[in-house]
Coordinates of C-alpha atoms in Angstrom, one line a residue:
Chain A
X1 CA 72.9 120.6 94.0
X2 CA 70.6 119.2 95.4
X3 CA 67.0 120.3 96.4
X4 CA 67.4 119.5 100.1
X5 CA 69.0 122.2 100.3
X6 CA 66.4 124.6 98.9
X7 CA 65.0 124.6 102.6
X8 CA 68.8 125.2 104.3
X9 CA 69.1 128.2 106.1
X10 CA 71.7 131.5 105.4
X11 CA 74.0 130.3 107.1
X12 CA 74.1 126.5 106.4
X13 CA 74.5 128.0 102.8
X14 CA 77.5 129.8 104.0
X15 CA 79.0 126.9 105.8
X16 CA 78.9 124.8 102.7
X17 CA 79.8 127.3 100.4
X18 CA 83.4 127.0 102.6
X19 CA 83.3 123.7 102.7
X20 CA 83.2 123.4 99.3
X21 CA 85.7 126.0 98.7
X22 CA 87.8 124.2 101.3
X23 CA 87.1 120.3 100.1
X24 CA 89.4 119.8 97.7
X25 CA 92.9 120.9 99.4
X26 CA 91.7 119.4 102.5
X27 CA 92.0 116.1 99.7
X28 CA 95.6 117.1 99.7
X29 CA 96.4 117.8 102.5
X30 CA 98.5 115.3 103.3
X31 CA 100.4 115.2 100.5
X32 CA 101.2 119.1 100.9
X33 CA 102.4 118.1 104.5
X34 CA 104.7 115.6 103.4
X35 CA 105.9 117.5 100.6
X36 CA 106.8 120.4 102.6
X37 CA 108.7 118.1 105.1
X38 CA 110.6 115.1 103.0
X39 CA 111.2 118.6 100.1
X40 CA 110.7 122.1 100.6
X41 CA 112.1 122.0 104.0
X42 CA 115.4 119.6 103.4
X43 CA 116.3 121.6 100.3
X44 CA 116.2 125.1 102.0
X45 CA 118.1 123.0 105.0
X46 CA 120.6 121.8 102.6
X47 CA 121.3 125.3 100.3
X48 CA 121.5 126.6 103.9
X49 CA 124.3 124.5 104.6
X50 CA 126.5 125.2 101.8
X51 CA 127.0 128.7 102.9
X52 CA 127.9 128.0 106.6
X53 CA 131.0 126.3 108.0
X54 CA 130.8 122.7 110.2
X55 CA 127.2 122.3 109.7
X56 CA 126.0 119.2 111.8
X57 CA 128.8 119.0 113.9
X58 CA 129.3 122.2 115.3
X59 CA 126.0 123.3 117.0
X60 CA 126.8 127.4 116.7
X61 CA 127.8 126.9 112.6
X62 CA 129.1 130.1 111.1
X63 CA 127.8 132.2 108.1
X64 CA 130.9 132.0 105.4
X65 CA 128.9 133.1 102.4
X66 CA 130.2 131.7 98.9
X67 CA 133.1 130.5 100.4
X68 CA 132.4 126.4 100.5
X69 CA 131.0 127.0 96.5
X70 CA 134.5 128.9 96.1
X71 CA 136.7 126.3 98.0
X72 CA 134.9 123.3 95.9
X73 CA 135.7 124.8 92.9
X74 CA 139.2 124.9 93.2
X75 CA 138.9 121.4 94.5
X76 CA 141.0 119.0 92.3
X77 CA 138.9 115.8 93.4
X78 CA 135.5 117.9 92.5
X79 CA 136.9 118.1 89.0
X80 CA 137.9 114.7 88.4
X81 CA 134.1 113.9 89.8
X82 CA 132.7 116.0 87.5
X83 CA 134.7 114.8 84.6
X84 CA 134.0 111.1 85.1
X85 CA 130.2 111.8 85.7
X86 CA 130.0 113.2 82.5
X87 CA 131.4 110.5 80.3
X88 CA 129.6 107.8 82.5
X89 CA 126.4 109.7 81.9
X90 CA 126.9 110.7 78.6
X91 CA 128.3 107.3 77.5
X92 CA 125.1 105.8 79.2
X93 CA 122.5 107.7 77.9
X94 CA 124.2 107.6 73.7
X95 CA 124.4 103.8 74.8
X96 CA 120.6 102.9 76.2
X97 CA 119.6 105.3 73.3
X98 CA 121.2 102.9 70.4
X99 CA 120.4 99.7 72.1
X100 CA 116.6 100.6 72.5
X101 CA 116.4 101.3 69.1
X102 CA 117.9 98.3 67.8
X103 CA 115.7 96.3 70.5
X104 CA 113.1 98.0 70.1
X105 CA 113.5 97.8 66.1
X106 CA 113.8 93.7 66.5
X107 CA 111.0 93.2 68.9
X108 CA 108.7 95.3 66.4
X109 CA 109.5 93.0 63.4
X110 CA 107.1 90.6 61.3
X111 CA 108.4 88.2 60.9
X112 CA 107.7 86.3 64.2
X113 CA 104.8 85.8 65.9
X114 CA 102.7 87.3 68.7
X115 CA 103.6 84.5 71.5
X116 CA 107.5 84.3 70.3
X117 CA 107.7 88.5 70.4
X118 CA 106.2 88.3 74.1
X119 CA 108.3 86.2 74.8
X120 CA 111.8 88.0 73.5
X121 CA 110.3 90.7 75.1
X122 CA 110.4 89.9 78.4
X123 CA 114.1 88.3 78.0
X124 CA 115.2 91.6 76.8
X125 CA 113.9 93.4 79.6
X126 CA 115.3 91.2 81.9
X127 CA 118.2 93.9 83.5
X128 CA 115.0 95.8 84.6
X129 CA 114.0 93.4 87.3
X130 CA 117.0 93.2 89.2
X131 CA 117.7 95.9 91.8
X132 CA 121.2 97.9 92.0
X133 CA 122.5 95.5 94.7
X134 CA 121.8 92.6 92.8
X135 CA 123.1 93.9 89.4
X136 CA 126.4 95.0 91.2
X137 CA 127.5 91.4 92.9
X138 CA 126.6 89.7 89.6
X139 CA 128.9 92.4 86.9
X140 CA 131.5 92.3 90.3
X141 CA 131.5 87.9 89.6
X142 CA 131.6 88.5 86.3
X143 CA 133.8 90.7 85.7
X144 CA 136.3 88.8 88.1
X145 CA 139.7 88.5 86.6
X146 CA 139.2 84.9 86.8
X147 CA 135.5 85.6 85.7
X148 CA 133.4 84.4 82.5
X149 CA 134.2 87.7 80.1
X150 CA 138.2 87.3 80.9
X151 CA 137.6 83.6 80.2
X152 CA 135.6 84.4 76.8
X153 CA 138.2 87.4 75.6
X154 CA 141.3 84.6 76.3
X155 CA 139.7 81.7 74.7
X156 CA 138.9 84.0 71.6
X157 CA 142.1 85.5 71.7
X158 CA 140.7 88.5 72.2
X159 CA 143.1 89.4 75.6
X160 CA 146.2 87.4 76.9
X161 CA 146.0 88.6 80.3
X162 CA 143.2 88.2 82.9
X163 CA 142.2 92.4 82.5
X164 CA 141.2 93.7 85.9
X165 CA 138.1 95.1 85.2
X166 CA 137.2 97.0 88.0
X167 CA 140.3 97.2 89.8
X168 CA 142.7 98.8 87.1
X169 CA 142.3 103.0 86.7
X170 CA 142.4 102.6 83.2
X171 CA 139.5 100.2 83.0
X172 CA 136.8 101.3 85.9
X173 CA 135.2 103.8 84.6
X174 CA 134.9 101.5 81.4
X175 CA 133.6 99.1 83.2
X176 CA 131.0 100.6 85.4
X177 CA 129.8 102.8 82.8
X178 CA 129.0 99.0 81.0
X179 CA 127.1 97.9 84.0
X180 CA 125.1 100.7 83.9
X181 CA 124.0 100.5 80.3
X182 CA 123.2 97.1 80.6
X183 CA 120.8 97.5 84.0
X184 CA 119.4 100.7 82.4
X185 CA 118.4 100.1 78.6
X186 CA 114.9 98.3 78.9
X187 CA 113.5 101.6 79.8
X188 CA 114.3 103.2 76.4
X189 CA 113.5 99.8 74.6
X190 CA 109.8 99.2 76.0
X191 CA 109.1 103.4 75.2
X192 CA 110.7 103.2 72.2
X193 CA 108.3 100.3 71.3
X194 CA 105.0 101.6 72.3
X195 CA 106.6 104.6 70.0
X196 CA 106.9 102.5 67.5
X197 CA 103.7 100.5 67.6
X198 CA 101.8 103.8 67.3
X199 CA 103.6 105.1 64.0
X200 CA 100.8 104.8 61.7
X201 CA 101.4 102.4 58.5
X202 CA 100.2 104.3 56.0
X203 CA 103.5 106.1 56.0
X204 CA 105.8 103.6 55.2
X205 CA 103.5 102.5 52.4
X206 CA 103.2 105.5 51.1
X207 CA 107.5 105.4 51.0
X208 CA 107.1 102.1 49.5
X209 CA 105.5 103.3 46.7
X210 CA 108.1 106.1 46.4
X211 CA 110.2 103.5 46.4
X212 CA 112.1 104.0 49.1
X213 CA 114.2 101.3 51.5
X214 CA 114.6 100.5 55.1
X215 CA 117.6 102.9 55.5
X216 CA 115.8 105.7 54.3
X217 CA 112.5 104.7 55.8
X218 CA 114.2 105.1 59.3
X219 CA 115.8 108.6 59.1
X220 CA 112.7 109.8 57.2
X221 CA 110.1 108.1 59.4
X222 CA 110.8 106.3 61.7
X223 CA 113.3 108.7 63.8
X224 CA 111.1 111.8 63.1
X225 CA 108.3 110.1 64.5
X226 CA 110.4 108.8 67.4
X227 CA 111.7 112.4 68.2
X228 CA 109.2 113.5 71.2
X229 CA 109.6 110.2 72.9
X230 CA 113.6 110.1 72.3
X231 CA 113.8 113.3 73.3
X232 CA 111.6 113.0 76.5
X233 CA 113.8 109.9 77.3
X234 CA 117.4 111.3 77.1
X235 CA 116.6 113.8 79.3
X236 CA 115.1 111.6 81.8
X237 CA 117.8 109.2 81.5
X238 CA 120.7 112.0 81.9
X239 CA 118.3 113.4 85.5
X240 CA 118.7 109.3 86.4
X241 CA 122.0 108.6 85.6
X242 CA 123.5 112.0 87.1
X243 CA 122.7 110.8 90.0
X244 CA 123.3 107.0 90.1
X245 CA 124.5 105.7 93.0
X246 CA 123.9 102.4 94.4
X247 CA 125.8 100.4 91.4
X248 CA 128.9 102.8 91.8
X249 CA 128.9 102.7 95.4
X250 CA 129.0 98.9 95.3
X251 CA 131.1 98.1 92.6
X252 CA 134.1 100.1 93.5
X253 CA 133.2 102.7 95.9
X254 CA 134.2 105.3 93.3
X255 CA 137.7 103.9 93.2
X256 CA 140.5 102.6 92.6
X257 CA 141.6 105.9 94.2
X258 CA 138.8 107.9 92.3
X259 CA 138.3 106.5 89.1
X260 CA 135.0 105.9 89.0
X261 CA 134.3 109.1 91.9
X262 CA 131.0 110.6 90.2
X263 CA 129.3 113.6 92.2
X264 CA 127.1 111.3 94.0
X265 CA 129.9 109.1 95.3
X266 CA 132.0 112.5 96.1
X267 CA 128.9 114.0 98.1
X268 CA 128.6 110.4 100.0
X269 CA 132.1 110.6 100.9
X270 CA 132.0 114.3 101.7
X271 CA 129.6 113.8 104.1
X272 CA 129.8 110.3 105.9
X273 CA 133.4 109.3 105.8
X274 CA 135.1 113.2 105.6
X275 CA 132.1 114.7 107.9
X276 CA 132.6 117.3 106.2
X277 CA 128.6 118.0 105.8
X278 CA 128.9 121.8 104.5
X279 CA 131.2 121.0 101.3
X280 CA 129.2 117.6 100.9
X281 CA 126.0 120.2 100.8
X282 CA 127.7 122.7 98.9
X283 CA 127.9 119.5 95.7
X284 CA 124.6 118.1 96.3
X285 CA 123.4 122.1 95.5
X286 CA 125.2 122.0 92.6
X287 CA 124.0 119.0 91.3
X288 CA 120.1 119.8 92.5
X289 CA 120.7 122.7 90.0
X290 CA 122.0 120.9 87.2
X291 CA 119.0 118.7 87.3
X292 CA 116.4 121.3 87.9
X293 CA 117.8 122.8 84.7
X294 CA 117.5 119.5 82.8
X295 CA 113.9 118.7 84.4
X296 CA 112.6 122.4 83.3
X297 CA 113.5 121.5 79.8
X298 CA 111.8 118.1 80.6
X299 CA 108.6 120.1 81.2
X300 CA 108.7 122.4 78.5
X301 CA 109.3 120.0 75.9
X302 CA 106.1 117.4 78.1
X303 CA 104.1 120.9 77.4
X304 CA 105.0 121.5 74.0
X305 CA 103.7 118.1 73.1
X306 CA 100.4 118.9 74.3
Chain B
X1 CA 108.3 97.4 53.5
X2 CA 104.7 96.1 52.7
X3 CA 104.5 92.2 51.5
X4 CA 108.3 92.3 50.8
X5 CA 110.5 89.8 51.8
X6 CA 114.5 90.4 51.8
X7 CA 115.8 87.5 53.1
X8 CA 119.1 90.0 55.1
X9 CA 116.4 92.1 56.8
X10 CA 115.3 88.3 58.4
X11 CA 118.7 87.3 58.8
X12 CA 120.0 90.5 60.7
X13 CA 116.5 90.3 62.8
X14 CA 117.3 86.9 63.8
X15 CA 120.8 87.5 64.6
X16 CA 119.7 90.4 66.9
X17 CA 116.9 88.6 68.5
X18 CA 120.1 85.7 69.1
X19 CA 122.4 88.7 70.1
X20 CA 119.8 90.6 72.6
X21 CA 118.9 86.9 74.2
X22 CA 122.3 86.3 75.1
X23 CA 123.3 90.2 75.8
X24 CA 120.2 90.2 78.7
X25 CA 119.7 87.0 79.8
X26 CA 123.3 85.3 80.3
X27 CA 124.6 87.6 82.9
X28 CA 121.0 86.2 84.5
X29 CA 121.2 83.1 83.5
X30 CA 124.9 83.0 85.4
X31 CA 123.6 84.3 88.1
X32 CA 121.2 81.2 88.6
X33 CA 123.5 78.3 87.6
X34 CA 126.3 79.9 90.4
X35 CA 123.7 80.1 92.6
X36 CA 123.9 76.2 92.7
X37 CA 127.3 75.4 92.6
X38 CA 129.9 75.1 95.7
X39 CA 131.9 78.3 96.2
X40 CA 135.1 76.8 94.5
X41 CA 133.8 76.1 91.0
X42 CA 132.5 79.5 90.8
X43 CA 135.7 80.7 89.0
X44 CA 136.6 77.5 87.7
X45 CA 138.7 77.6 84.4
X46 CA 137.0 76.2 82.4
X47 CA 133.6 77.2 83.4
X48 CA 131.3 74.9 84.9
X49 CA 127.7 74.7 83.7
X50 CA 125.9 72.7 85.6
X51 CA 128.4 71.3 88.5
X52 CA 128.8 67.3 89.6
X53 CA 128.0 68.5 93.3
X54 CA 125.0 70.2 92.0
X55 CA 123.9 71.5 95.8
X56 CA 121.3 74.4 97.3
X57 CA 123.5 74.1 100.3
X58 CA 123.6 78.6 99.4
X59 CA 120.5 78.8 99.8
X60 CA 119.9 76.6 103.1
X61 CA 122.8 78.7 104.2
X62 CA 120.5 81.7 103.6
X63 CA 117.5 80.9 104.9
X64 CA 118.6 79.6 107.8
X65 CA 120.6 82.7 108.9
X66 CA 118.2 84.4 111.0
X67 CA 119.8 87.9 110.2
X68 CA 119.4 87.1 106.3
X69 CA 115.5 86.5 107.2
X70 CA 115.3 89.3 109.3
X71 CA 116.3 91.5 106.2
X72 CA 113.8 90.3 103.9
X73 CA 111.4 90.7 106.8
X74 CA 112.2 94.4 106.9
X75 CA 112.2 94.3 103.3
X76 CA 108.4 93.6 102.6
X77 CA 107.2 94.8 106.1
X78 CA 108.9 98.4 104.9
X79 CA 107.3 97.9 101.4
X80 CA 104.2 96.8 102.4
X81 CA 103.5 99.8 105.1
X82 CA 105.1 102.4 102.0
X83 CA 102.5 100.7 99.8
X84 CA 99.4 101.2 102.2
X85 CA 100.1 104.9 103.1
X86 CA 100.9 105.4 99.3
X87 CA 97.7 104.5 98.2
X88 CA 95.7 105.9 100.7
X89 CA 97.4 109.6 100.1
X90 CA 97.9 109.2 96.3
X91 CA 94.1 108.4 96.4
X92 CA 92.9 111.7 98.1
X93 CA 95.8 113.9 95.9
X94 CA 94.1 112.3 92.6
X95 CA 90.4 112.8 93.4
X96 CA 91.0 116.2 94.2
X97 CA 93.3 116.8 91.2
X98 CA 90.8 114.4 88.9
X99 CA 87.6 116.7 90.1
X100 CA 87.9 120.2 91.5
X101 CA 89.1 122.8 89.6
X102 CA 90.9 125.7 92.4
X103 CA 93.4 128.0 92.9
X104 CA 97.0 126.5 93.2
X105 CA 96.1 123.7 91.3
X106 CA 98.8 123.7 88.8
X107 CA 101.2 125.0 91.6
X108 CA 100.8 122.1 93.5
X109 CA 101.2 119.8 90.7
X110 CA 104.6 121.0 89.0
X111 CA 106.1 120.5 92.7
X112 CA 105.0 116.7 92.9
X113 CA 106.4 116.3 89.0
X114 CA 108.9 118.0 89.8
X115 CA 110.3 116.0 92.5
X116 CA 111.4 113.4 90.1
X117 CA 114.3 115.7 88.7
X118 CA 115.7 115.9 92.9
X119 CA 118.4 113.7 93.3
X120 CA 117.6 111.3 96.5
X121 CA 121.7 112.2 97.2
X122 CA 121.3 115.9 97.6
X123 CA 118.4 115.2 100.6
X124 CA 120.1 112.9 102.1
X125 CA 121.9 115.1 104.4
X126 CA 119.2 117.4 105.6
X127 CA 117.4 113.9 106.1
X128 CA 120.1 112.8 108.5
X129 CA 119.4 115.4 110.9
X130 CA 115.7 115.5 110.0
X131 CA 115.6 111.8 111.5
X132 CA 118.2 112.1 114.2
X133 CA 116.0 114.9 115.2
X134 CA 113.0 113.7 114.7
X135 CA 114.4 110.3 116.9
X136 CA 113.9 108.2 114.0
X137 CA 117.7 107.3 112.8
X138 CA 118.0 103.4 112.7
X139 CA 114.4 102.5 112.8
X140 CA 111.2 101.9 110.4
X141 CA 110.1 105.2 110.5
X142 CA 113.1 106.6 109.1
X143 CA 112.8 104.6 106.1
X144 CA 108.8 104.6 105.4
X145 CA 108.7 108.0 105.6
X146 CA 111.8 108.8 103.1
X147 CA 110.3 106.5 100.4
X148 CA 106.8 108.1 100.5
X149 CA 108.3 111.3 98.6
X150 CA 109.5 109.0 96.2
X151 CA 106.5 107.3 95.5
X152 CA 103.8 109.7 95.8
X153 CA 104.6 111.5 92.3
X154 CA 104.7 109.0 90.4
X155 CA 101.4 107.6 92.3
X156 CA 99.1 110.9 92.0
X157 CA 100.2 110.9 88.4
X158 CA 98.9 107.8 87.5
X159 CA 96.3 108.1 89.4
X160 CA 95.2 110.8 88.6
X161 CA 95.0 109.8 85.1
X162 CA 93.3 106.6 86.2
X163 CA 90.5 108.7 87.7
X164 CA 90.3 111.3 84.4
X165 CA 89.3 108.2 82.9
X166 CA 86.5 107.5 85.0
X167 CA 82.8 108.9 84.9
X168 CA 82.1 112.0 87.0
X169 CA 78.5 111.0 87.4
X170 CA 79.4 107.8 89.2
X171 CA 79.9 110.0 92.1
X172 CA 77.4 112.7 91.1
X173 CA 74.8 109.9 91.4
X174 CA 76.2 108.8 95.2
X175 CA 75.8 113.0 96.3
X176 CA 72.4 113.0 94.8
X177 CA 71.0 110.2 97.1
X178 CA 72.8 112.6 100.1
X179 CA 76.4 110.9 100.7
X180 CA 79.2 113.2 101.1
X181 CA 82.4 112.7 98.4
X182 CA 84.0 111.5 100.9
X183 CA 81.9 108.7 100.8
X184 CA 81.5 108.6 97.2
X185 CA 85.2 108.2 96.6
X186 CA 85.8 105.5 99.2
X187 CA 82.4 103.4 98.1
X188 CA 82.2 104.1 94.1
X189 CA 85.4 105.6 92.6
X190 CA 88.0 103.2 94.5
X191 CA 86.2 100.0 93.7
X192 CA 86.3 100.9 90.3
X193 CA 89.9 101.9 89.9
X194 CA 91.1 98.4 91.2
X195 CA 93.3 98.2 88.3
X196 CA 94.7 101.6 88.5
X197 CA 95.3 101.1 92.3
X198 CA 96.8 97.5 91.7
X199 CA 99.1 99.2 89.5
X200 CA 100.2 101.8 91.2
X201 CA 100.9 99.6 94.3
X202 CA 103.1 96.9 92.8
X203 CA 105.1 100.4 91.0
X204 CA 105.5 101.0 94.5
X205 CA 106.3 98.1 96.0
X206 CA 109.0 97.8 93.5
X207 CA 110.8 101.3 94.2
X208 CA 110.9 100.6 98.1
X209 CA 112.2 97.1 97.9
X210 CA 115.0 98.4 95.4
X211 CA 115.9 101.8 97.6
X212 CA 119.5 101.3 99.0
X213 CA 120.8 105.1 99.4
X214 CA 118.0 106.0 102.3
X215 CA 118.7 101.8 103.9
X216 CA 122.3 102.7 103.8
X217 CA 122.6 105.8 105.1
X218 CA 119.5 105.9 107.7
X219 CA 120.2 102.7 109.2
X220 CA 122.7 101.1 111.6
X221 CA 121.7 97.9 112.5
X222 CA 121.2 94.8 111.1
X223 CA 118.2 94.6 113.0
X224 CA 116.6 97.3 110.4
X225 CA 118.7 96.8 107.2
X226 CA 116.9 95.7 103.9
X227 CA 118.1 93.4 101.5
X228 CA 119.8 95.0 99.1
X229 CA 122.1 96.8 101.8
X230 CA 122.1 92.7 102.9
X231 CA 123.2 91.3 99.9
X232 CA 126.1 93.9 99.7
X233 CA 127.0 93.1 103.5
X234 CA 127.9 89.5 102.6
X235 CA 130.7 90.8 100.3
X236 CA 133.8 91.0 102.1
X237 CA 131.8 89.8 105.2
X238 CA 133.4 86.5 105.3
X239 CA 135.8 85.3 102.3
X240 CA 133.1 86.2 99.5
X241 CA 130.9 83.1 99.6
X242 CA 129.9 83.8 96.2
X243 CA 127.0 81.2 95.6
X244 CA 125.5 82.7 98.8
X245 CA 125.4 86.1 96.8
X246 CA 123.9 84.6 94.3
X247 CA 121.3 82.7 96.4
X248 CA 120.8 85.6 98.6
X249 CA 120.4 87.6 94.7
X250 CA 117.9 85.2 93.4
X251 CA 115.7 85.2 96.5
X252 CA 115.7 88.9 96.9
X253 CA 114.8 89.0 93.0
X254 CA 111.5 86.7 93.4
X255 CA 109.1 89.3 94.3
X256 CA 109.8 91.7 91.7
X257 CA 110.2 88.5 88.9
X258 CA 106.9 87.4 90.2
X259 CA 105.1 90.6 90.1
X260 CA 106.7 91.4 86.2
X261 CA 105.4 88.1 84.3
X262 CA 102.0 88.3 86.2
X263 CA 101.2 91.9 85.8
X264 CA 103.7 93.0 83.0
X265 CA 101.2 96.0 81.0
X266 CA 100.5 97.7 84.7
X267 CA 104.3 97.4 85.3
X268 CA 105.3 98.5 81.9
X269 CA 102.9 101.7 82.2
X270 CA 104.4 102.7 85.7
X271 CA 107.6 102.5 84.4
X272 CA 107.3 104.6 81.4
X273 CA 105.0 107.1 82.7
X274 CA 107.9 109.7 82.8
X275 CA 108.3 109.1 78.7
X276 CA 105.5 108.4 77.0
X277 CA 102.8 110.7 77.1
X278 CA 98.9 108.6 76.2

């Protein structure tokens, strides 16, 4: 406090004290208002919707308790969406990690100079720079029955016919997962690269003295050192992939039939093409619960690192 | 590892560099090349790399269509306003988090961080009701308001981190001269924090520029639709004009590509802020 305060009266001191107490909250006020309007109220609303029938369309919806949940959990299409979501998310996260570690280690090599390395880092990060709409049209073109991927496969004698990557029920889920793998690995790669650069070189030096080879180094030094970053990345990627909507919506729309239907496209269709807003809200609440559980693990993990 | 040169490690490294370049670069190259072809040659068998009928037609058609120009204007406008609002609100909040200690700080902070775990699709149905109730359906306001929820958490996290690196003596010097804290923030701290602000601004721009779900569901007419929705509308609008889709994709990617190339360091800081603890 400054010397000017000495001359101030008691009331002024009091108001100064009050001001000091409220000041930090005033700076937070816009954020808090936005969070309440955009987060707290909508979450309250969506949970409320899940306990009513005919919300939004009907002015006087009826409270039905857990009936929506019962109905949803016995709905076959919902379980198809859950199964597809698990395959899509599991495949994406595992492949993101493998590709991320491999490319990060290649970019961390000492065989090429820093300028070349920077160039390769930009090229390897390319998928990151495109929005889902662009990635969707790009891969629809590449995976077209007459597209480049089929041309390669036929030329290399790996396939005798032009495969319907996105339009066949057997291949579509595999194809959209591949597209999502392509779109998402750079986050892993760049984060792991930062992690690799943080590993102290003495660790490798002392293991070299012990005569350890590259494979041993990888499993006994590199992986354990990367563990905290990898766990963060897996949890984050899980939450992000489970809510992926744009890529699937623009490539297959959840089809053919329900072959690539995941939870987010299921929710969207329930709401915006079938006008079953209560059902859509119920599935949204289930998705929210899953993401919240994963987020709790994530926060605990981050706290544990401190 | 040290000083040791094993030829097969070198070979694998160069092989993987080549594989990675094709894997990540070829699809992008193919998009670029196809934007200069006539539509009939997109699926030529064997594929045509650079067409004898090289043409800028696709770009000309996109850029001469007022509807498509409108998508670009909308995207730039929405992203620009979202950046300004996000910066203003997040600077205030980060100042509070960085310079004060008070009851409830941790709870509010946790609430803000938890937004990252909330799937946008779970909020979509309540947003639809709210936006209709506020008379914002099919307007810029609907997009700007809803985008703020997803830009603010990152912005506040990154800005707080940046403010924490700046000495408290900076703002105290202003206050000793009789200035208010508010003045200290805007006249002293903000000018010093420009690198952090640039980084937050770019990341916010990218989030807003790329958003698809709310743009699709909360707008109805081409008057308010953004580039990602516009690209998707090209599919099936006419009989698949692939060259135009590629041209529009390139044009729609230029802002983010330029930001990435020139401000890589800031960009990466933003995108990896969730996974790496500094």
